[in-house]
Tab-separated table of C-alpha atoms and ligand atoms in Angstrom:
chain	number	residue	atom	x	y	z
H	1	MET	CA	102.924	153.112	167.070
H	2	SER	CA	101.864	154.214	163.647
H	3	GLY	CA	102.512	152.044	160.649
H	4	VAL	CA	102.282	148.932	162.761
H	5	VAL	CA	99.125	147.354	164.098
H	6	PRO	CA	99.398	146.692	167.848
H	7	SER	CA	99.059	143.030	168.433
H	8	VAL	CA	99.221	141.758	171.975
H	9	LYS	CA	96.062	140.252	173.438
H	10	PRO	CA	96.217	139.853	177.207
H	11	ASN	CA	94.735	136.354	177.148
H	12	GLU	CA	96.589	135.152	174.072
H	13	ARG	CA	98.180	131.732	174.424
H	14	ALA	CA	101.612	131.902	172.912
H	15	ALA	CA	103.466	128.921	171.545
H	16	SER	CA	106.097	127.979	174.090
H	17	ASP	CA	109.073	127.236	171.850
H	18	ALA	CA	111.297	130.279	171.346
H	19	SER	CA	113.364	128.406	168.777
H	20	ALA	CA	110.323	128.005	166.491
H	21	PRO	CA	110.258	130.144	163.334
H	22	VAL	CA	108.422	133.402	162.731
H	23	GLY	CA	105.989	133.251	159.792
H	24	ILE	CA	105.920	136.189	157.376
H	25	PHE	CA	103.239	136.411	154.739
H	26	ASP	CA	102.382	138.673	151.815
H	27	SER	CA	100.221	138.444	148.715
H	28	GLY	CA	103.487	138.162	146.842
H	29	LEU	CA	107.024	139.470	146.958
H	30	GLY	CA	106.411	142.770	148.772
H	31	GLY	CA	106.803	141.245	152.215
H	32	LEU	CA	110.430	140.553	151.341
H	33	SER	CA	111.026	144.239	152.158
H	34	VAL	CA	109.709	143.460	155.654
H	35	LEU	CA	111.714	140.231	155.859
H	36	ARG	CA	114.868	142.270	155.101
H	37	ALA	CA	114.158	144.535	158.100
H	38	VAL	CA	113.269	141.573	160.359
H	39	ARG	CA	116.547	139.824	159.504
H	40	ALA	CA	118.493	142.994	160.304
H	41	THR	CA	116.684	143.574	163.620
H	42	LEU	CA	116.318	139.960	164.778
H	43	PRO	CA	119.234	137.982	163.316
H	44	ARG	CA	118.638	135.037	165.671
H	45	GLU	CA	115.133	134.335	164.433
H	46	ARG	CA	114.333	131.554	161.975
H	47	LEU	CA	111.931	132.743	159.302
H	48	ILE	CA	109.374	131.132	156.985
H	49	TYR	CA	108.162	133.419	154.207
H	50	VAL	CA	105.042	132.682	152.168
H	51	ALA	CA	104.314	134.601	148.967
H	52	ASP	CA	100.785	134.005	147.677
H	53	SER	CA	101.984	135.032	144.213
H	54	LEU	CA	99.509	132.721	142.500
H	55	HIS	CA	96.750	135.006	143.766
H	56	ALA	CA	98.491	138.422	143.701
H	57	PRO	CA	97.627	141.206	143.468
H	58	TYR	CA	95.196	141.230	146.387
H	59	GLY	CA	94.545	144.922	145.647
H	60	GLU	CA	92.383	143.864	142.717
H	61	ARG	CA	90.437	141.218	144.743
H	62	ASP	CA	87.232	141.432	146.740
H	63	ASP	CA	87.304	141.685	150.522
H	64	ASP	CA	86.107	138.132	151.198
H	65	PHE	CA	88.847	136.685	148.978
H	66	ILE	CA	91.539	138.568	150.913
H	67	VAL	CA	90.177	137.424	154.295
H	68	ASP	CA	89.898	133.832	153.024
H	69	ARG	CA	93.512	133.716	151.773
H	70	THR	CA	94.934	135.466	154.844
H	71	MET	CA	93.200	132.983	157.172
H	72	ALA	CA	94.287	129.967	155.103
H	73	ILE	CA	97.931	131.049	154.923
H	74	GLY	CA	98.016	132.052	158.600
H	75	ALA	CA	96.631	128.621	159.556
H	76	TRP	CA	99.140	126.915	157.244
H	77	LEU	CA	102.010	128.772	158.925
H	78	VAL	CA	100.703	127.752	162.358
H	79	GLY	CA	100.711	124.161	161.052
H	80	GLN	CA	104.367	124.614	160.045
H	81	GLY	CA	105.153	125.495	163.677
H	82	ALA	CA	105.304	129.306	163.434
H	83	LYS	CA	105.428	130.936	166.885
H	84	ALA	CA	104.306	134.369	165.606
H	85	LEU	CA	102.981	135.807	162.362
H	86	VAL	CA	103.801	138.995	160.477
H	87	VAL	CA	101.061	139.929	158.020
H	88	ALA	CA	103.481	141.865	155.787
H	89	CYS	CA	100.732	143.163	153.539
H	90	ASN	CA	98.846	146.424	154.026
H	91	THR	CA	95.927	145.154	151.975
H	92	ALA	CA	95.500	141.929	153.968
H	93	THR	CA	95.929	143.836	157.228
H	94	ALA	CA	93.301	146.387	156.229
H	95	GLN	CA	90.739	143.708	155.404
H	96	SER	CA	91.365	140.912	157.824
H	97	ILE	CA	93.629	141.632	160.774
H	98	ALA	CA	90.873	141.676	163.409
H	99	LEU	CA	89.453	138.325	162.320
H	100	VAL	CA	92.835	136.658	161.904
H	101	ARG	CA	93.924	137.872	165.318
H	102	GLU	CA	90.772	136.442	166.839
H	103	ARG	CA	91.137	133.046	165.168
H	104	LEU	CA	94.834	132.215	165.116
H	105	PRO	CA	96.418	130.889	168.302
H	106	ILE	CA	99.708	132.796	167.881
H	107	PRO	CA	100.587	136.479	168.338
H	108	LEU	CA	100.687	138.568	165.203
H	109	VAL	CA	101.817	141.887	163.785
H	110	GLY	CA	100.136	143.649	160.880
H	111	VAL	CA	101.179	146.670	158.875
H	112	GLU	CA	99.456	149.854	157.812
H	113	PRO	CA	100.527	153.004	155.945
H	114	GLY	CA	102.728	155.402	157.932
H	115	VAL	CA	100.267	158.302	158.071
H	116	LYS	CA	101.345	159.433	161.538
H	117	PRO	CA	105.111	159.609	160.857
H	118	ALA	CA	104.421	161.369	157.550
H	119	ALA	CA	102.260	164.019	159.227
H	120	ALA	CA	105.012	164.489	161.790
H	121	ILE	CA	107.755	165.216	159.228
H	122	SER	CA	106.027	167.056	156.382
H	123	ALA	CA	107.107	170.697	156.215
H	124	THR	CA	104.810	171.670	153.331
H	125	ARG	CA	101.842	169.857	154.989
H	126	VAL	CA	101.145	168.021	151.753
H	127	VAL	CA	101.762	164.271	151.761
H	128	GLY	CA	101.350	161.711	149.000
H	129	VAL	CA	100.220	158.152	149.722
H	130	LEU	CA	100.693	155.290	147.290
H	131	ALA	CA	98.801	152.143	148.261
H	132	THR	CA	96.426	149.622	146.751
H	133	ALA	CA	92.857	150.721	146.050
H	134	VAL	CA	91.631	148.196	148.654
H	135	THR	CA	93.858	149.691	151.351
H	136	LEU	CA	92.885	153.266	150.494
H	137	ARG	CA	89.152	152.584	150.595
H	138	SER	CA	89.307	150.525	153.797
H	139	ALA	CA	87.692	151.766	156.996
H	140	ARG	CA	90.993	151.143	158.779
H	141	PHE	CA	92.897	153.549	156.498
H	142	GLN	CA	90.147	156.183	156.660
H	143	SER	CA	90.295	155.997	160.431
H	144	LEU	CA	94.108	156.380	160.337
H	145	LEU	CA	93.671	159.603	158.349
H	146	GLU	CA	91.005	160.876	160.734
H	147	ARG	CA	93.206	160.220	163.741
H	148	HIS	CA	96.616	161.303	162.458
H	149	ALA	CA	96.429	163.529	159.370
H	150	GLY	CA	95.981	166.669	161.474
H	151	ASP	CA	96.359	169.759	159.279
H	152	CYS	CA	98.114	167.785	156.498
H	153	ARG	CA	96.539	167.291	153.129
H	154	PHE	CA	96.939	163.658	152.018
H	155	ILE	CA	96.882	162.947	148.284
H	156	CYS	CA	95.937	159.260	148.044
H	157	GLN	CA	96.853	157.520	144.818
H	158	PRO	CA	96.051	153.849	144.082
H	159	GLY	CA	99.181	152.277	142.635
H	160	HIS	CA	97.460	150.222	139.916
H	161	GLY	CA	100.049	148.146	138.070
H	162	LEU	CA	102.918	148.602	140.530
H	163	VAL	CA	102.458	145.311	142.403
H	164	GLN	CA	102.313	143.455	139.087
H	165	ALA	CA	105.560	145.128	137.994
H	166	VAL	CA	107.419	144.099	141.171
H	167	GLU	CA	105.982	140.570	140.865
H	168	ARG	CA	107.682	140.454	137.437
H	169	CYS	CA	110.903	141.786	139.033
H	170	ASP	CA	110.450	144.972	137.007
H	171	THR	CA	111.762	147.859	139.092
H	172	SER	CA	113.051	150.147	136.332
H	173	SER	CA	111.561	149.535	132.850
H	174	PRO	CA	110.466	152.578	130.790
H	175	ALA	CA	106.813	151.488	131.121
H	176	LEU	CA	107.097	151.254	134.903
H	177	MET	CA	108.878	154.635	135.107
H	178	ALA	CA	106.132	156.266	133.029
H	179	LEU	CA	103.425	154.743	135.258
H	180	LEU	CA	105.176	155.830	138.438
H	181	GLU	CA	105.747	159.310	137.043
H	182	SER	CA	102.025	159.630	136.269
H	183	TYR	CA	101.311	158.891	139.965
H	184	LEU	CA	104.021	161.121	141.438
H	185	THR	CA	103.750	164.197	139.211
H	186	PRO	CA	100.379	165.392	140.613
H	187	MET	CA	101.796	165.023	144.130
H	188	LEU	CA	104.909	167.016	143.259
H	189	ASP	CA	102.807	169.638	141.468
H	190	ALA	CA	100.718	169.970	144.640
H	191	ASN	CA	103.953	170.615	146.608
H	192	ALA	CA	104.044	167.301	148.490
H	193	ASP	CA	107.367	166.821	150.290
H	194	THR	CA	106.641	163.379	151.810
H	195	LEU	CA	105.533	160.089	150.270
H	196	VAL	CA	104.023	157.223	152.247
H	197	LEU	CA	104.680	153.799	150.745
H	198	GLY	CA	101.455	152.096	151.804
H	199	CYS	CA	102.205	148.749	150.179
H	200	THR	CA	105.108	146.485	151.041
H	201	HIS	CA	105.931	145.950	147.365
H	202	TYR	CA	106.773	149.631	146.879
H	203	PRO	CA	110.061	149.868	148.830
H	204	PHE	CA	111.534	147.878	145.929
H	205	LEU	CA	110.699	150.916	143.766
H	206	ASP	CA	112.611	153.394	145.932
H	207	ARG	CA	115.362	153.913	143.370
H	208	ALA	CA	112.801	154.510	140.616
H	209	ILE	CA	110.976	156.993	142.885
H	210	ARG	CA	114.273	158.784	143.580
H	211	ASP	CA	115.030	158.913	139.855
H	212	ILE	CA	111.720	160.681	139.278
H	213	ALA	CA	111.433	162.873	142.375
H	214	GLY	CA	115.074	163.370	143.349
H	215	GLU	CA	115.284	164.553	146.951
H	216	ARG	CA	111.946	166.376	146.798
H	217	LEU	CA	110.088	163.558	148.569
H	218	LYS	CA	110.939	162.088	151.961
H	219	ILE	CA	109.942	158.439	151.751
H	220	VAL	CA	108.065	156.850	154.670
H	221	ASP	CA	108.442	153.066	154.715
H	222	THR	CA	107.394	151.217	157.865
H	223	SER	CA	109.383	147.984	157.526
H	224	VAL	CA	111.857	148.832	160.288
H	225	ALA	CA	108.992	149.819	162.615
H	226	ILE	CA	107.321	146.475	161.898
H	227	ALA	CA	110.497	144.587	162.763
H	228	ARG	CA	110.772	146.498	166.047
H	229	GLN	CA	107.142	145.777	166.850
H	230	LEU	CA	107.789	142.090	166.212
H	231	GLU	CA	110.730	142.259	168.601
H	232	ARG	CA	108.518	143.791	171.328
H	233	LEU	CA	105.857	141.164	170.700
H	234	LEU	CA	108.340	138.292	171.021
H	235	ASP	CA	109.680	139.864	174.228
H	236	VAL	CA	106.203	140.175	175.738
H	237	HIS	CA	105.495	136.502	174.990
H	238	ALA	CA	108.971	135.289	176.036
H	239	LEU	CA	109.413	133.957	172.522
H	240	LYS	CA	112.621	135.687	171.475
H	241	ASN	CA	115.186	133.211	170.217
H	242	SER	CA	118.363	133.382	172.261
H	243	ALA	CA	120.390	130.984	170.096
H	244	GLU	CA	123.500	132.317	168.366
H	245	PRO	CA	122.672	133.980	165.020
H	246	SER	CA	123.012	131.360	162.330
H	247	ASP	CA	123.802	131.696	158.643
H	248	ALA	CA	120.630	129.743	157.851
H	249	LEU	CA	118.612	131.300	155.062
H	250	PRO	CA	114.887	131.880	155.516
H	251	ARG	CA	112.610	129.122	154.290
H	252	PHE	CA	111.032	130.658	151.177
H	253	CYS	CA	107.667	129.327	149.978
H	254	SER	CA	105.480	130.410	147.095
H	255	THR	CA	102.058	129.364	145.836
H	256	ALA	CA	103.343	130.124	142.292
H	257	ASP	CA	106.483	128.740	140.674
H	258	GLY	CA	108.728	130.898	142.854
H	259	GLU	CA	111.083	132.035	140.089
H	260	SER	CA	110.435	135.781	140.543
H	261	GLN	CA	110.816	135.344	144.283
H	262	ARG	CA	114.182	133.660	143.848
H	263	GLN	CA	115.330	136.428	141.500
H	264	LEU	CA	114.127	139.304	143.672
H	265	ALA	CA	115.604	137.770	146.829
H	266	ALA	CA	118.927	137.276	145.037
H	267	SER	CA	119.108	140.682	143.351
H	268	LEU	CA	117.617	142.973	145.992
H	269	LEU	CA	118.262	141.077	149.219
H	270	GLN	CA	121.422	139.214	148.217
H	271	LEU	CA	119.797	136.005	149.475
H	272	ASP	CA	120.468	133.135	147.173
H	273	ALA	CA	117.876	130.646	148.376
H	274	ARG	CA	115.699	128.068	146.729
H	275	VAL	CA	111.957	128.621	146.802
H	276	GLU	CA	109.585	125.776	147.684
H	277	HIS	CA	106.304	125.568	145.851
H	278	VAL	CA	103.424	125.111	148.310
H	279	ASP	CA	99.720	124.440	147.756
H	280	ILE	CA	97.547	126.251	150.266
H	281	PRO	CA	93.933	125.660	149.270
H	282	SER	CA	91.172	127.830	150.684
H	283	ARG	CA	87.413	128.087	150.305
H	284	ARG	CA	87.570	130.733	147.568
H	285	THR	CA	90.384	129.190	145.538
H	286	ARG	CA	88.670	125.784	145.653
H	287	LEU	CA	85.536	127.444	144.268
H	288	ALA	CA	87.573	129.068	141.511
H	289	GLU	CA	89.157	125.749	140.579
H	290	PRO	CA	86.243	123.262	140.605
H	291	HIS	CA	88.383	120.461	139.194
H	292	ILE	CA	90.284	120.329	142.487
H	293	VAL	CA	88.426	118.272	145.106
S	1	DGL	N1	102.240	143.975	149.449
S	1	DGL	C1	100.805	144.145	149.423
S	1	DGL	C2	100.409	145.320	150.289
S	1	DGL	O1	101.189	145.733	151.114
S	1	DGL	C3	100.344	144.191	148.016
S	1	DGL	C4	98.887	143.930	147.872
S	1	DGL	C5	98.489	143.383	146.527
S	1	DGL	O2	98.813	142.227	146.258
S	1	DGL	O3	97.816	144.109	145.782
S	1	DGL	O4	99.326	145.836	150.210
């Protein structure tokens, strides 16, 4: 399946408790777009969401930092009793999925840009991709293009500044619209008819993209595919929760103060939930903050 990193290891030892929560993690608020799809597809599952907003954006970080944070947060979620993990971040998936899969004792799903579905639907054979610079330069993304681009031309644009805007809950300011327009105009001028959202923050900009591009771009967002992959994974490991769907809200955690997360969840997901502040130290963040022992 394109857009979703296959995740079942034959010898993986799954946690045995189907009523345990699923952990979902992103560098910040973008993974909430994945959480929305998971809630719609798997309403019986309990969810813990961690936003590493203190350290976002990952797209401006070095590779070792991203691996370090992904491992630390994955291990923290295992410690909280997560039965499976969704790495709801293209950038973290691109840099660290193989290592995290090897080291964590629970099954996991990662996410990558929907190159294959875009190549399948583009009529003009010109496709735009918006993603972080780290994702676009990763070997994993380059290999996706090699395998699935076919005769399509992919115009790959790093979305500098877009993650920061969403982290501030800015999805429509004039400055954001101007930035987005500067990224989309060259794609439209080149006759692109399809746009891959290669970062989980960007689905929150879909209205802004529509305002700029109208119906000229078909938008490829893989959150629903990720939710379905999670469902298959839970089935394979006999971990699907069979309890009646509850009204319980996800447990929201943030390494920052959580205020933007609360606002975005309330305004875009209609989830009025408190956000817990959590400290998740890791090798690199300890080095950056020498006063913490
Ligand atoms: N949501 C993350 C992604 O999908 C954003 C990465 C970042 O923090 O730059 O790549």
